[in-house]
JSON list of C-alpha atoms in Angstrom, two decimals:
[
{"chain": "A", "resi": 1, "resn": "MET", "atom": "CA", "xyz": [11.93, -3.85, -9.43]},
{"chain": "A", "resi": 2, "resn": "ARG", "atom": "CA", "xyz": [12.29, -0.73, -7.37]},
{"chain": "A", "resi": 3, "resn": "ALA", "atom": "CA", "xyz": [9.13, 0.64, -9.02]},
{"chain": "A", "resi": 4, "resn": "VAL", "atom": "CA", "xyz": [7.20, -2.34, -7.67]},
{"chain": "A", "resi": 5, "resn": "LEU", "atom": "CA", "xyz": [8.42, -1.75, -4.14]},
{"chain": "A", "resi": 6, "resn": "GLU", "atom": "CA", "xyz": [7.57, 1.93, -4.41]},
{"chain": "A", "resi": 7, "resn": "GLN", "atom": "CA", "xyz": [4.06, 1.06, -5.61]},
{"chain": "A", "resi": 8, "resn": "LEU", "atom": "CA", "xyz": [3.60, -1.37, -2.77]},
{"chain": "A", "resi": 9, "resn": "GLU", "atom": "CA", "xyz": [4.72, 1.20, -0.24]},
{"chain": "A", "resi": 10, "resn": "ALA", "atom": "CA", "xyz": [2.46, 3.86, -1.74]},
{"chain": "A", "resi": 11, "resn": "ARG", "atom": "CA", "xyz": [-0.46, 1.44, -1.59]},
{"chain": "A", "resi": 12, "resn": "ARG", "atom": "CA", "xyz": [0.29, 0.60, 2.01]},
{"chain": "A", "resi": 13, "resn": "ALA", "atom": "CA", "xyz": [0.45, 4.28, 2.95]},
{"chain": "A", "resi": 14, "resn": "GLN", "atom": "CA", "xyz": [-2.82, 4.93, 1.14]},
{"chain": "A", "resi": 15, "resn": "ALA", "atom": "CA", "xyz": [-4.51, 1.97, 2.80]},
{"chain": "A", "resi": 16, "resn": "ARG", "atom": "CA", "xyz": [-3.30, 3.13, 6.20]},
{"chain": "A", "resi": 17, "resn": "LEU", "atom": "CA", "xyz": [-4.62, 6.64, 5.56]},
{"chain": "A", "resi": 18, "resn": "GLY", "atom": "CA", "xyz": [-7.85, 5.29, 4.08]},
{"chain": "A", "resi": 19, "resn": "GLY", "atom": "CA", "xyz": [-8.51, 3.27, 7.20]},
{"chain": "A", "resi": 20, "resn": "GLY", "atom": "CA", "xyz": [-7.63, -0.11, 5.72]},
{"chain": "A", "resi": 21, "resn": "GLN", "atom": "CA", "xyz": [-10.93, -0.66, 3.92]},
{"chain": "A", "resi": 22, "resn": "LYS", "atom": "CA", "xyz": [-8.95, -2.60, 1.31]},
{"chain": "A", "resi": 23, "resn": "ARG", "atom": "CA", "xyz": [-7.08, -5.84, 1.92]},
{"chain": "A", "resi": 24, "resn": "ILE", "atom": "CA", "xyz": [-3.69, -4.97, 3.45]},
{"chain": "A", "resi": 25, "resn": "ASP", "atom": "CA", "xyz": [-2.41, -8.53, 3.82]},
{"chain": "A", "resi": 26, "resn": "ALA", "atom": "CA", "xyz": [0.64, -8.00, 1.62]}
]
């Protein structure tokens, strides 16, 4: 389960850096 949280965090960081062009609702 920790892997899932890590993936979510990584995705959030990437979305923030990318400018949020993808859905960041989660």
